[in-house]
mmCIF file of C-alpha atoms and ligand atoms in Angstrom:
data_model
loop_
_atom_site.group_PDB
_atom_site.id
_atom_site.type_symbol
_atom_site.label_atom_id
_atom_site.label_comp_id
_atom_site.label_asym_id
_atom_site.label_seq_id
_atom_site.Cartn_x
_atom_site.Cartn_y
_atom_site.Cartn_z
ATOM 1 C CA MET Z 1 15.097 7.220 -22.334
ATOM 2 C CA ARG Z 2 11.838 8.595 -20.848
ATOM 3 C CA GLU Z 3 11.257 12.416 -21.266
ATOM 4 C CA ILE Z 4 12.985 14.573 -18.737
ATOM 5 C CA GLN Z 5 10.569 16.317 -16.610
ATOM 6 C CA ILE Z 6 11.445 19.181 -14.137
ATOM 7 C CA MET Z 7 8.724 19.150 -11.478
ATOM 8 C CA PRO Z 8 8.602 22.169 -9.078
ATOM 9 C CA SER Z 9 7.744 21.392 -5.587
ATOM 10 C CA LEU Z 10 5.391 23.692 -3.840
ATOM 11 C CA LEU Z 11 7.067 23.268 -0.604
ATOM 12 C CA SER Z 12 9.292 26.320 -1.666
ATOM 13 C CA ALA Z 13 6.352 28.439 -3.093
ATOM 14 C CA ASP Z 14 5.198 31.542 -1.612
ATOM 15 C CA PHE Z 15 2.058 30.402 0.101
ATOM 16 C CA GLY Z 16 0.977 34.221 0.642
ATOM 17 C CA ASN Z 17 0.680 34.396 -3.130
ATOM 18 C CA LEU Z 18 0.416 30.907 -4.398
ATOM 19 C CA SER Z 19 -1.280 31.939 -7.604
ATOM 20 C CA LYS Z 20 1.493 34.001 -8.635
ATOM 21 C CA ASP Z 21 4.024 31.122 -8.280
ATOM 22 C CA ILE Z 22 1.770 28.605 -9.894
ATOM 23 C CA ASN Z 23 1.319 31.019 -12.928
ATOM 24 C CA ALA Z 24 5.180 31.120 -13.052
ATOM 25 C CA ALA Z 25 5.559 27.438 -13.033
ATOM 26 C CA GLU Z 26 2.929 27.287 -15.824
ATOM 27 C CA ALA Z 27 4.671 29.881 -17.854
ATOM 28 C CA CYS Z 28 8.067 27.685 -17.651
ATOM 29 C CA GLY Z 29 6.167 24.814 -19.214
ATOM 30 C CA ALA Z 30 6.115 22.669 -16.312
ATOM 31 C CA SER Z 31 3.829 19.627 -16.766
ATOM 32 C CA ALA Z 32 2.904 18.970 -13.137
ATOM 33 C CA LEU Z 33 3.502 20.380 -9.698
ATOM 34 C CA HIS Z 34 4.671 18.518 -6.734
ATOM 35 C CA CYS Z 35 2.643 18.790 -3.460
ATOM 36 C CA ASP Z 36 4.525 17.696 -0.195
ATOM 37 C CA ILE Z 37 2.133 16.557 2.434
ATOM 38 C CA MET Z 38 3.640 16.225 5.775
ATOM 39 C CA ASP Z 39 1.999 15.377 9.160
ATOM 40 C CA GLY Z 40 4.651 15.864 11.832
ATOM 41 C CA HIS Z 41 4.716 12.173 12.517
ATOM 42 C CA PHE Z 42 6.182 10.368 9.461
ATOM 43 C CA VAL Z 43 8.550 13.325 9.018
ATOM 44 C CA PRO Z 44 9.234 16.013 11.627
ATOM 45 C CA ASN Z 45 7.604 18.853 9.656
ATOM 46 C CA ILE Z 46 3.992 19.723 9.003
ATOM 47 C CA THR Z 47 2.825 21.300 5.726
ATOM 48 C CA PHE Z 48 -0.712 21.317 4.206
ATOM 49 C CA GLY Z 49 -3.560 18.878 3.472
ATOM 50 C CA PRO Z 50 -6.498 18.233 0.810
ATOM 51 C CA MET Z 51 -7.972 21.644 1.332
ATOM 52 C CA ILE Z 52 -4.816 23.438 0.111
ATOM 53 C CA VAL Z 53 -4.603 20.797 -2.809
ATOM 54 C CA LYS Z 54 -8.013 21.844 -3.611
ATOM 55 C CA ALA Z 55 -7.218 25.418 -3.656
ATOM 56 C CA VAL Z 56 -4.147 24.629 -5.979
ATOM 57 C CA ARG Z 57 -6.435 22.655 -8.215
ATOM 58 C CA SER Z 58 -8.773 25.639 -8.701
ATOM 59 C CA LEU Z 59 -5.769 27.893 -9.692
ATOM 60 C CA THR Z 60 -4.301 25.515 -12.460
ATOM 61 C CA ASN Z 61 -4.815 22.747 -14.883
ATOM 62 C CA LEU Z 62 -1.590 21.386 -14.311
ATOM 63 C CA ALA Z 63 -1.318 17.797 -13.051
ATOM 64 C CA LEU Z 64 -0.759 17.611 -9.244
ATOM 65 C CA HIS Z 65 1.578 14.871 -7.989
ATOM 66 C CA VAL Z 66 0.753 14.465 -4.248
ATOM 67 C CA HIS Z 67 3.636 13.255 -2.078
ATOM 68 C CA LEU Z 68 2.204 11.706 1.082
ATOM 69 C CA MET Z 69 4.740 11.859 4.004
ATOM 70 C CA ILE Z 70 2.153 10.961 6.449
ATOM 71 C CA GLU Z 71 1.198 8.042 8.720
ATOM 72 C CA HIS Z 72 -1.772 5.931 7.521
ATOM 73 C CA PRO Z 73 -1.943 7.410 4.055
ATOM 74 C CA GLU Z 74 -4.704 4.848 3.206
ATOM 75 C CA ARG Z 75 -7.145 6.989 5.329
ATOM 76 C CA TYR Z 76 -6.632 10.068 3.223
ATOM 77 C CA LEU Z 77 -6.467 8.734 -0.394
ATOM 78 C CA GLU Z 78 -10.089 9.674 -1.184
ATOM 79 C CA ALA Z 79 -9.744 13.077 0.197
ATOM 80 C CA PHE Z 80 -6.835 13.812 -2.023
ATOM 81 C CA VAL Z 81 -8.548 12.436 -4.956
ATOM 82 C CA GLU Z 82 -11.532 14.488 -4.390
ATOM 83 C CA ALA Z 83 -9.269 17.473 -3.742
ATOM 84 C CA GLY Z 84 -8.017 16.971 -7.358
ATOM 85 C CA ALA Z 85 -4.735 14.911 -7.118
ATOM 86 C CA SER Z 86 -3.639 13.628 -10.530
ATOM 87 C CA GLU Z 87 -1.136 11.185 -9.005
ATOM 88 C CA ILE Z 88 -0.354 9.780 -5.473
ATOM 89 C CA THR Z 89 2.791 8.754 -4.101
ATOM 90 C CA VAL Z 90 3.184 6.856 -0.910
ATOM 91 C CA HIS Z 91 6.182 5.753 0.972
ATOM 92 C CA ALA Z 92 7.165 2.124 1.212
ATOM 93 C CA GLU Z 93 8.164 2.614 4.737
ATOM 94 C CA ASN Z 94 4.670 3.427 5.816
ATOM 95 C CA GLY Z 95 3.569 0.307 6.812
ATOM 96 C CA PRO Z 96 3.405 -3.565 6.043
ATOM 97 C CA HIS Z 97 0.651 -3.325 3.388
ATOM 98 C CA LEU Z 98 2.331 -1.512 0.524
ATOM 99 C CA HIS Z 99 0.520 -3.661 -1.954
ATOM 100 C CA ARG Z 100 -2.860 -2.788 -0.616
ATOM 101 C CA VAL Z 101 -2.241 0.747 -0.468
ATOM 102 C CA ILE Z 102 -1.095 0.516 -4.148
ATOM 103 C CA GLU Z 103 -4.346 -1.302 -5.094
ATOM 104 C CA GLN Z 104 -6.410 1.365 -3.366
ATOM 105 C CA ILE Z 105 -4.918 4.137 -5.253
ATOM 106 C CA LYS Z 106 -5.287 2.224 -8.531
ATOM 107 C CA GLY Z 107 -8.922 1.628 -7.561
ATOM 108 C CA LEU Z 108 -9.531 5.412 -7.221
ATOM 109 C CA GLY Z 109 -8.268 5.602 -10.876
ATOM 110 C CA LEU Z 110 -4.932 7.360 -10.247
ATOM 111 C CA PRO Z 111 -1.339 6.497 -11.422
ATOM 112 C CA VAL Z 112 0.646 5.240 -8.264
ATOM 113 C CA GLY Z 113 4.188 6.365 -7.031
ATOM 114 C CA VAL Z 114 6.194 4.804 -4.408
ATOM 115 C CA ALA Z 115 8.826 6.765 -2.434
ATOM 116 C CA ILE Z 116 11.576 5.241 -0.677
ATOM 117 C CA ASN Z 117 13.717 7.101 1.955
ATOM 118 C CA PRO Z 118 17.650 7.248 1.707
ATOM 119 C CA SER Z 119 18.025 4.405 4.112
ATOM 120 C CA THR Z 120 15.533 2.063 2.404
ATOM 121 C CA PRO Z 121 16.934 -0.563 0.181
ATOM 122 C CA LEU Z 122 15.472 -1.078 -3.352
ATOM 123 C CA CYS Z 123 14.393 -4.671 -2.463
ATOM 124 C CA ALA Z 124 11.526 -2.877 -0.399
ATOM 125 C CA ILE Z 125 9.677 -2.393 -3.595
ATOM 126 C CA GLY Z 126 10.941 -5.576 -5.547
ATOM 127 C CA ASN Z 127 7.715 -7.241 -5.324
ATOM 128 C CA VAL Z 128 5.643 -4.245 -6.387
ATOM 129 C CA ILE Z 129 7.836 -3.097 -9.174
ATOM 130 C CA ASN Z 130 5.268 -4.067 -11.996
ATOM 131 C CA ASP Z 131 2.509 -2.254 -10.209
ATOM 132 C CA ILE Z 132 3.937 1.248 -10.044
ATOM 133 C CA ASP Z 133 4.070 4.183 -12.361
ATOM 134 C CA LEU Z 134 6.758 6.031 -10.635
ATOM 135 C CA LEU Z 135 9.519 5.173 -8.257
ATOM 136 C CA LEU Z 136 10.587 8.256 -6.137
ATOM 137 C CA ILE Z 137 13.992 8.161 -4.872
ATOM 138 C CA MET Z 138 14.504 10.388 -1.874
ATOM 139 C CA THR Z 139 17.841 12.064 -2.342
ATOM 140 C CA VAL Z 140 17.343 13.875 1.091
ATOM 141 C CA ASN Z 141 15.794 12.669 4.315
ATOM 142 C CA PRO Z 142 12.196 13.782 3.668
ATOM 143 C CA GLY Z 143 10.794 16.611 5.763
ATOM 144 C CA PHE Z 144 12.409 19.871 4.652
ATOM 145 C CA GLY Z 145 13.264 21.694 1.456
ATOM 146 C CA GLY Z 146 16.722 23.208 0.859
ATOM 147 C CA GLN Z 147 18.776 20.149 2.087
ATOM 148 C CA ARG Z 148 21.976 18.977 0.571
ATOM 149 C CA PHE Z 149 21.861 16.165 -1.974
ATOM 150 C CA ILE Z 150 22.818 12.759 -0.884
ATOM 151 C CA SER Z 151 25.309 11.521 -3.450
ATOM 152 C CA ASP Z 152 25.139 8.011 -2.066
ATOM 153 C CA MET Z 153 21.731 7.845 -3.882
ATOM 154 C CA LEU Z 154 23.308 7.869 -7.421
ATOM 155 C CA PRO Z 155 24.223 4.089 -7.482
ATOM 156 C CA LYS Z 156 20.733 3.342 -6.083
ATOM 157 C CA ILE Z 157 19.169 5.152 -9.063
ATOM 158 C CA GLU Z 158 21.230 3.216 -11.486
ATOM 159 C CA LYS Z 159 20.382 0.090 -9.782
ATOM 160 C CA ALA Z 160 16.674 0.956 -9.797
ATOM 161 C CA ARG Z 161 16.814 1.550 -13.540
ATOM 162 C CA GLN Z 162 18.432 -1.938 -13.836
ATOM 163 C CA MET Z 163 15.927 -3.522 -11.784
ATOM 164 C CA GLY Z 164 13.080 -2.036 -13.932
ATOM 165 C CA GLU Z 165 14.646 -3.095 -17.001
ATOM 166 C CA GLU Z 166 15.297 -6.660 -15.995
ATOM 167 C CA ALA Z 167 11.565 -6.833 -14.707
ATOM 168 C CA GLY Z 168 10.269 -5.290 -17.864
ATOM 169 C CA ALA Z 169 8.563 -2.883 -15.745
ATOM 170 C CA ASP Z 170 7.553 0.536 -17.098
ATOM 171 C CA PHE Z 171 7.908 3.338 -14.477
ATOM 172 C CA ASP Z 172 9.369 6.805 -14.157
ATOM 173 C CA ILE Z 173 12.291 7.415 -11.956
ATOM 174 C CA ALA Z 174 12.012 10.568 -9.961
ATOM 175 C CA VAL Z 175 14.505 12.028 -7.472
ATOM 176 C CA ASP Z 176 13.501 14.482 -4.811
ATOM 177 C CA GLY Z 177 15.737 16.601 -2.721
ATOM 178 C CA GLY Z 178 18.687 18.666 -3.487
ATOM 179 C CA ILE Z 179 18.319 19.015 -7.124
ATOM 180 C CA ASP Z 180 20.177 21.885 -8.635
ATOM 181 C CA VAL Z 181 22.202 22.534 -11.919
ATOM 182 C CA THR Z 182 25.067 20.500 -10.427
ATOM 183 C CA THR Z 183 23.161 17.401 -9.311
ATOM 184 C CA ALA Z 184 20.525 17.338 -12.052
ATOM 185 C CA PRO Z 185 23.026 15.904 -14.713
ATOM 186 C CA MET Z 186 24.415 13.332 -12.156
ATOM 187 C CA VAL Z 187 20.871 11.926 -11.524
ATOM 188 C CA VAL Z 188 19.949 11.828 -15.234
ATOM 189 C CA ARG Z 189 23.070 10.133 -16.071
ATOM 190 C CA ALA Z 190 22.234 7.610 -13.416
ATOM 191 C CA GLY Z 191 18.797 7.019 -14.909
ATOM 192 C CA ALA Z 192 16.217 9.513 -13.244
ATOM 193 C CA ASN Z 193 13.931 11.286 -15.539
ATOM 194 C CA VAL Z 194 11.690 13.180 -13.182
ATOM 195 C CA LEU Z 195 13.552 15.835 -11.276
ATOM 196 C CA ILE Z 196 11.546 17.339 -8.463
ATOM 197 C CA ALA Z 197 12.888 20.711 -7.344
ATOM 198 C CA GLY Z 198 11.777 23.294 -4.676
ATOM 199 C CA ALA Z 199 14.531 25.437 -3.581
ATOM 200 C CA GLY Z 200 15.872 25.045 -7.135
ATOM 201 C CA VAL Z 201 12.892 26.568 -8.819
ATOM 202 C CA PHE Z 202 10.372 28.433 -6.555
ATOM 203 C CA GLY Z 203 13.411 29.017 -4.096
ATOM 204 C CA LYS Z 204 15.097 31.184 -6.856
ATOM 205 C CA ARG Z 205 11.973 33.679 -7.017
ATOM 206 C CA PRO Z 206 11.781 36.112 -8.787
ATOM 207 C CA ARG Z 207 13.956 34.343 -11.305
ATOM 208 C CA ILE Z 208 11.706 31.257 -11.606
ATOM 209 C CA MET Z 209 11.732 30.835 -15.230
ATOM 210 C CA GLU Z 210 15.624 31.482 -15.521
ATOM 211 C CA ALA Z 211 16.057 28.742 -12.662
ATOM 212 C CA PHE Z 212 13.573 26.289 -14.313
ATOM 213 C CA ASN Z 213 15.201 26.514 -17.757
ATOM 214 C CA ALA Z 214 18.730 26.355 -16.276
ATOM 215 C CA LEU Z 215 17.817 23.119 -14.389
ATOM 216 C CA LYS Z 216 16.190 21.652 -17.627
ATOM 217 C CA ALA Z 217 19.312 22.527 -19.696
ATOM 218 C CA ALA Z 218 21.469 20.958 -17.174
ATOM 219 C CA ALA Z 219 19.431 17.643 -17.018
ATOM 220 C CA GLU Z 220 19.262 17.444 -20.765
ATOM 221 C CA SER Z 221 22.900 18.119 -21.284
ATOM 222 C CA ALA Z 222 23.576 14.789 -19.550
ATOM 223 C CA VAL Z 223 21.368 12.964 -22.103
ATOM 224 C CA SER Z 224 22.995 14.872 -25.210
ATOM 225 C CA LYS Z 225 26.386 13.873 -23.985
ATOM 226 C CA GLU Z 226 25.364 10.200 -23.685
ATOM 227 C CA ALA Z 227 23.819 10.348 -27.297
HETATM 228 C C1 LIG S 301 11.333 16.970 0.960
HETATM 229 C C2 LIG S 301 10.382 16.915 -0.092
HETATM 230 C C3 LIG S 301 10.709 17.662 -1.255
HETATM 231 C C4 LIG S 301 11.315 19.209 -1.263
HETATM 232 C C5 LIG S 301 12.400 19.053 -2.117
HETATM 233 O O1 LIG S 301 10.943 16.179 1.987
HETATM 234 O O2 LIG S 301 9.751 15.780 -0.375
HETATM 235 O O3 LIG S 301 9.810 17.572 -2.449
HETATM 236 O O4 LIG S 301 10.344 20.127 -1.827
HETATM 237 O O5 LIG S 301 12.907 20.326 -1.906
HETATM 238 P P1 LIG S 301 14.463 20.857 -2.369
HETATM 239 O O6 LIG S 301 14.343 20.666 -3.914
HETATM 240 O O7 LIG S 301 14.394 22.259 -1.774
HETATM 241 O O8 LIG S 301 15.441 19.976 -1.783
HETATM 242 ZN ZN1 LIG S 302 8.406 15.675 -2.149
#
Protein backbone atom coordinates (compact mmCIF):
# COMPACT_ATOMS: atom_id res chain seq x y z
CA MET A 1 0.00 0.00 0.00
CA ARG A 2 1.33 3.41 -0.93
CA GLU A 3 1.49 6.18 1.62
CA ILE A 4 -1.82 7.94 2.15
CA GLN A 5 -1.69 11.62 1.31
CA ILE A 6 -4.31 14.23 2.03
CA MET A 7 -3.88 16.92 -0.61
CA PRO A 8 -5.66 20.21 0.10
CA SER A 9 -7.26 21.79 -2.95
CA LEU A 10 -6.78 25.54 -3.28
CA LEU A 11 -10.19 25.82 -4.92
CA SER A 12 -11.65 26.29 -1.44
CA ALA A 13 -8.83 28.51 -0.17
CA ASP A 14 -9.35 32.15 0.72
CA PHE A 15 -7.97 33.96 -2.34
CA GLY A 16 -8.10 37.21 -0.43
CA ASN A 17 -5.53 35.79 1.96
CA LEU A 18 -3.85 32.91 0.17
CA SER A 19 -0.67 32.98 2.21
CA LYS A 20 -2.62 32.38 5.41
CA ASP A 21 -4.31 29.25 4.04
CA ILE A 22 -1.08 28.01 2.47
CA ASN A 23 0.73 28.42 5.79
CA ALA A 24 -2.09 26.50 7.44
CA ALA A 25 -1.70 23.64 4.93
CA GLU A 26 2.04 23.58 5.59
CA ALA A 27 1.47 23.46 9.32
CA CYS A 28 -0.80 20.43 8.81
CA GLY A 29 2.08 18.53 7.23
CA ALA A 30 0.51 18.42 3.75
CA SER A 31 3.09 17.40 1.17
CA ALA A 32 1.46 19.09 -1.80
CA LEU A 33 -1.25 21.54 -2.80
CA HIS A 34 -3.75 20.77 -5.53
CA CYS A 35 -4.33 23.64 -8.00
CA ASP A 36 -7.53 23.46 -10.05
CA ILE A 37 -7.23 25.21 -13.40
CA MET A 38 -10.59 25.76 -15.13
CA ASP A 39 -11.25 27.58 -18.39
CA GLY A 40 -15.04 27.88 -18.66
CA HIS A 41 -15.00 25.54 -21.67
CA PHE A 42 -13.85 22.09 -20.60
CA VAL A 43 -15.75 22.73 -17.37
CA PRO A 44 -18.41 25.38 -16.71
CA ASN A 45 -16.32 27.32 -14.20
CA ILE A 46 -13.27 29.60 -14.47
CA THR A 47 -10.54 29.70 -11.84
CA PHE A 48 -6.95 30.81 -12.34
CA GLY A 49 -3.90 30.32 -14.53
CA PRO A 50 -0.11 30.25 -14.42
CA MET A 51 0.13 33.72 -12.90
CA ILE A 52 -1.53 32.60 -9.67
CA VAL A 53 0.40 29.32 -9.66
CA LYS A 54 3.56 31.43 -9.81
CA ALA A 55 2.33 33.53 -6.89
CA VAL A 56 1.57 30.36 -4.90
CA ARG A 57 5.04 29.06 -5.80
CA SER A 58 6.56 32.17 -4.27
CA LEU A 59 4.67 31.52 -1.02
CA THR A 60 5.60 27.89 -0.38
CA ASN A 61 8.01 25.06 -1.01
CA LEU A 62 5.20 22.52 -1.05
CA ALA A 63 4.81 20.52 -4.26
CA LEU A 64 2.16 22.04 -6.53
CA HIS A 65 -0.05 19.54 -8.35
CA VAL A 66 -1.71 21.27 -11.28
CA HIS A 67 -5.03 19.75 -12.37
CA LEU A 68 -5.78 21.08 -15.86
CA MET A 69 -9.49 21.23 -16.62
CA ILE A 70 -8.99 23.23 -19.79
CA GLU A 71 -9.24 22.72 -23.53
CA HIS A 72 -5.94 22.34 -25.40
CA PRO A 73 -3.83 21.69 -22.30
CA GLU A 74 -0.82 21.09 -24.56
CA ARG A 75 -0.70 24.83 -25.27
CA TYR A 76 -0.17 25.75 -21.64
CA LEU A 77 2.17 23.07 -20.28
CA GLU A 78 5.32 25.14 -20.51
CA ALA A 79 3.65 28.13 -18.88
CA PHE A 80 2.68 26.00 -15.89
CA VAL A 81 6.14 24.48 -15.66
CA GLU A 82 7.66 27.96 -15.70
CA ALA A 83 5.17 29.03 -13.05
CA GLY A 84 6.51 26.31 -10.77
CA ALA A 85 4.24 23.28 -11.17
CA SER A 86 5.66 20.09 -9.63
CA GLU A 87 3.24 17.72 -11.35
CA ILE A 88 0.70 18.16 -14.14
CA THR A 89 -2.54 16.22 -14.52
CA VAL A 90 -4.47 16.31 -17.78
CA HIS A 91 -7.87 14.84 -18.58
CA ALA A 92 -8.15 11.78 -20.80
CA GLU A 93 -11.29 13.37 -22.34
CA ASN A 94 -9.27 16.32 -23.62
CA GLY A 95 -8.57 15.03 -27.08
CA PRO A 96 -7.42 12.17 -29.23
CA HIS A 97 -3.73 12.54 -28.38
CA LEU A 98 -3.41 11.72 -24.71
CA HIS A 99 -0.22 9.79 -25.34
CA ARG A 100 1.37 12.82 -26.98
CA VAL A 101 0.44 15.13 -24.11
CA ILE A 102 1.85 12.64 -21.60
CA GLU A 103 5.10 12.58 -23.55
CA GLN A 104 5.17 16.38 -23.61
CA ILE A 105 4.81 16.61 -19.83
CA LYS A 106 7.52 14.01 -19.34
CA GLY A 107 9.70 15.90 -21.80
CA LEU A 108 9.36 18.94 -19.55
CA GLY A 109 10.70 16.83 -16.70
CA LEU A 110 7.53 16.55 -14.60
CA PRO A 111 5.58 13.59 -13.23
CA VAL A 112 2.35 13.03 -15.14
CA GLY A 113 -1.19 12.55 -13.91
CA VAL A 114 -4.19 11.56 -15.98
CA ALA A 115 -7.69 12.35 -14.77
CA ILE A 116 -10.92 10.69 -15.83
CA ASN A 117 -14.42 12.08 -15.40
CA PRO A 118 -17.10 9.99 -13.69
CA SER A 119 -18.58 8.95 -17.06
CA THR A 120 -15.24 7.94 -18.58
CA PRO A 121 -14.44 4.24 -18.41
CA LEU A 122 -11.05 3.02 -17.24
CA CYS A 123 -10.28 1.57 -20.66
CA ALA A 124 -9.65 5.16 -21.79
CA ILE A 125 -6.29 5.00 -20.00
CA GLY A 126 -5.57 1.31 -20.62
CA ASN A 127 -2.85 1.93 -23.18
CA VAL A 128 -1.01 4.57 -21.17
CA ILE A 129 -1.19 2.89 -17.80
CA ASN A 130 2.54 2.25 -17.71
CA ASP A 131 3.34 5.85 -18.63
CA ILE A 132 1.67 7.70 -15.77
CA ASP A 133 2.64 8.57 -12.21
CA LEU A 134 -0.87 9.28 -10.99
CA LEU A 135 -4.37 8.30 -12.02
CA LEU A 136 -6.94 10.80 -10.82
CA ILE A 137 -10.43 9.38 -10.58
CA MET A 138 -12.96 12.20 -10.44
CA THR A 139 -15.49 11.40 -7.75
CA VAL A 140 -17.65 14.39 -8.75
CA ASN A 141 -18.18 16.01 -12.14
CA PRO A 142 -15.34 18.51 -12.40
CA GLY A 143 -16.04 22.22 -12.16
CA PHE A 144 -16.97 23.07 -8.60
CA GLY A 145 -15.97 22.43 -5.03
CA GLY A 146 -18.32 21.16 -2.37
CA GLN A 147 -20.23 18.66 -4.51
CA ARG A 148 -21.56 15.32 -3.34
CA PHE A 149 -19.32 12.26 -3.71
CA ILE A 150 -20.50 9.85 -6.43
CA SER A 151 -20.35 6.46 -4.72
CA ASP A 152 -20.61 4.60 -8.05
CA MET A 153 -16.94 5.50 -8.43
CA LEU A 154 -15.89 3.07 -5.67
CA PRO A 155 -15.86 -0.04 -7.93
CA LYS A 156 -13.97 2.02 -10.51
CA ILE A 157 -11.23 2.73 -7.97
CA GLU A 158 -11.02 -0.99 -7.13
CA LYS A 159 -10.82 -1.86 -10.80
CA ALA A 160 -8.11 0.75 -11.38
CA ARG A 161 -6.01 -0.75 -8.59
CA GLN A 162 -6.44 -4.21 -10.11
CA MET A 163 -5.63 -2.95 -13.59
CA GLY A 164 -2.43 -1.38 -12.31
CA GLU A 165 -1.38 -4.51 -10.48
CA GLU A 166 -2.07 -6.70 -13.49
CA ALA A 167 -0.06 -4.40 -15.73
CA GLY A 168 2.78 -4.16 -13.20
CA ALA A 169 2.28 -0.41 -13.36
CA ASP A 170 3.38 1.90 -10.60
CA PHE A 171 1.11 4.88 -10.04
CA ASP A 172 -0.75 6.68 -7.29
CA ILE A 173 -4.53 6.56 -7.35
CA ALA A 174 -5.99 9.94 -6.51
CA VAL A 175 -9.62 10.78 -5.88
CA ASP A 176 -10.99 14.27 -6.28
CA GLY A 177 -14.37 15.54 -5.16
CA GLY A 178 -16.59 15.05 -2.15
CA ILE A 179 -13.87 13.68 0.10
CA ASP A 180 -14.81 13.99 3.77
CA VAL A 181 -14.46 11.90 6.92
CA THR A 182 -17.20 9.54 5.72
CA THR A 183 -15.96 8.99 2.17
CA ALA A 184 -12.22 8.97 2.96
CA PRO A 185 -12.16 5.44 4.45
CA MET A 186 -14.34 4.17 1.59
CA VAL A 187 -11.94 5.37 -1.11
CA VAL A 188 -8.90 4.08 0.77
CA ARG A 189 -10.54 0.67 1.18
CA ALA A 190 -11.21 0.69 -2.57
CA GLY A 191 -7.53 1.42 -3.29
CA ALA A 192 -7.00 5.18 -3.46
CA ASN A 193 -3.98 6.66 -1.69
CA VAL A 194 -4.08 10.37 -2.64
CA LEU A 195 -7.15 12.12 -1.29
CA ILE A 196 -7.72 15.58 -2.72
CA ALA A 197 -10.02 17.72 -0.61
CA GLY A 198 -11.12 21.33 -0.89
CA ALA A 199 -14.31 21.82 1.10
CA GLY A 200 -13.08 19.14 3.53
CA VAL A 201 -9.91 21.11 4.41
CA PHE A 202 -9.88 24.82 3.49
CA GLY A 203 -13.67 24.88 3.58
CA LYS A 204 -13.46 24.15 7.30
CA ARG A 205 -11.54 27.39 8.01
CA PRO A 206 -10.68 28.45 10.73
CA ARG A 207 -10.32 24.81 11.84
CA ILE A 208 -8.12 23.77 8.90
CA MET A 209 -5.69 21.67 10.90
CA GLU A 210 -8.44 19.91 12.81
CA ALA A 211 -10.18 19.10 9.52
CA PHE A 212 -6.95 17.88 7.87
CA ASN A 213 -6.11 15.64 10.83
CA ALA A 214 -9.64 14.25 10.99
CA LEU A 215 -9.51 13.38 7.29
CA LYS A 216 -6.10 11.77 7.66
CA ALA A 217 -7.22 9.74 10.66
CA ALA A 218 -10.40 8.65 8.83
CA ALA A 219 -8.37 7.59 5.79
CA GLU A 220 -5.76 5.76 7.86
CA SER A 221 -8.40 3.96 9.92
CA ALA A 222 -9.35 2.06 6.76
CA VAL A 223 -5.79 0.80 6.41
CA SER A 224 -5.34 -0.24 10.01
CA LYS A 225 -8.66 -2.11 9.92
CA GLU A 226 -7.43 -4.06 6.91
CA ALA A 227 -4.06 -4.88 8.45
C1 LIG B 1 -13.45 19.88 -8.78
C2 LIG B 1 -11.98 19.98 -8.46
C3 LIG B 1 -11.59 19.55 -7.11
C4 LIG B 1 -12.25 20.31 -6.00
C5 LIG B 1 -12.70 19.29 -5.02
O1 LIG B 1 -13.64 20.01 -10.14
O2 LIG B 1 -11.20 19.23 -9.37
O3 LIG B 1 -10.18 19.53 -6.93
O4 LIG B 1 -11.42 21.22 -5.34
O5 LIG B 1 -13.48 19.96 -4.13
P1 LIG B 1 -14.23 19.31 -2.90
O6 LIG B 1 -13.21 18.60 -2.08
O7 LIG B 1 -14.79 20.52 -2.28
O8 LIG B 1 -15.27 18.38 -3.46
ZN1 LIG C 1 -9.06 19.00 -8.88
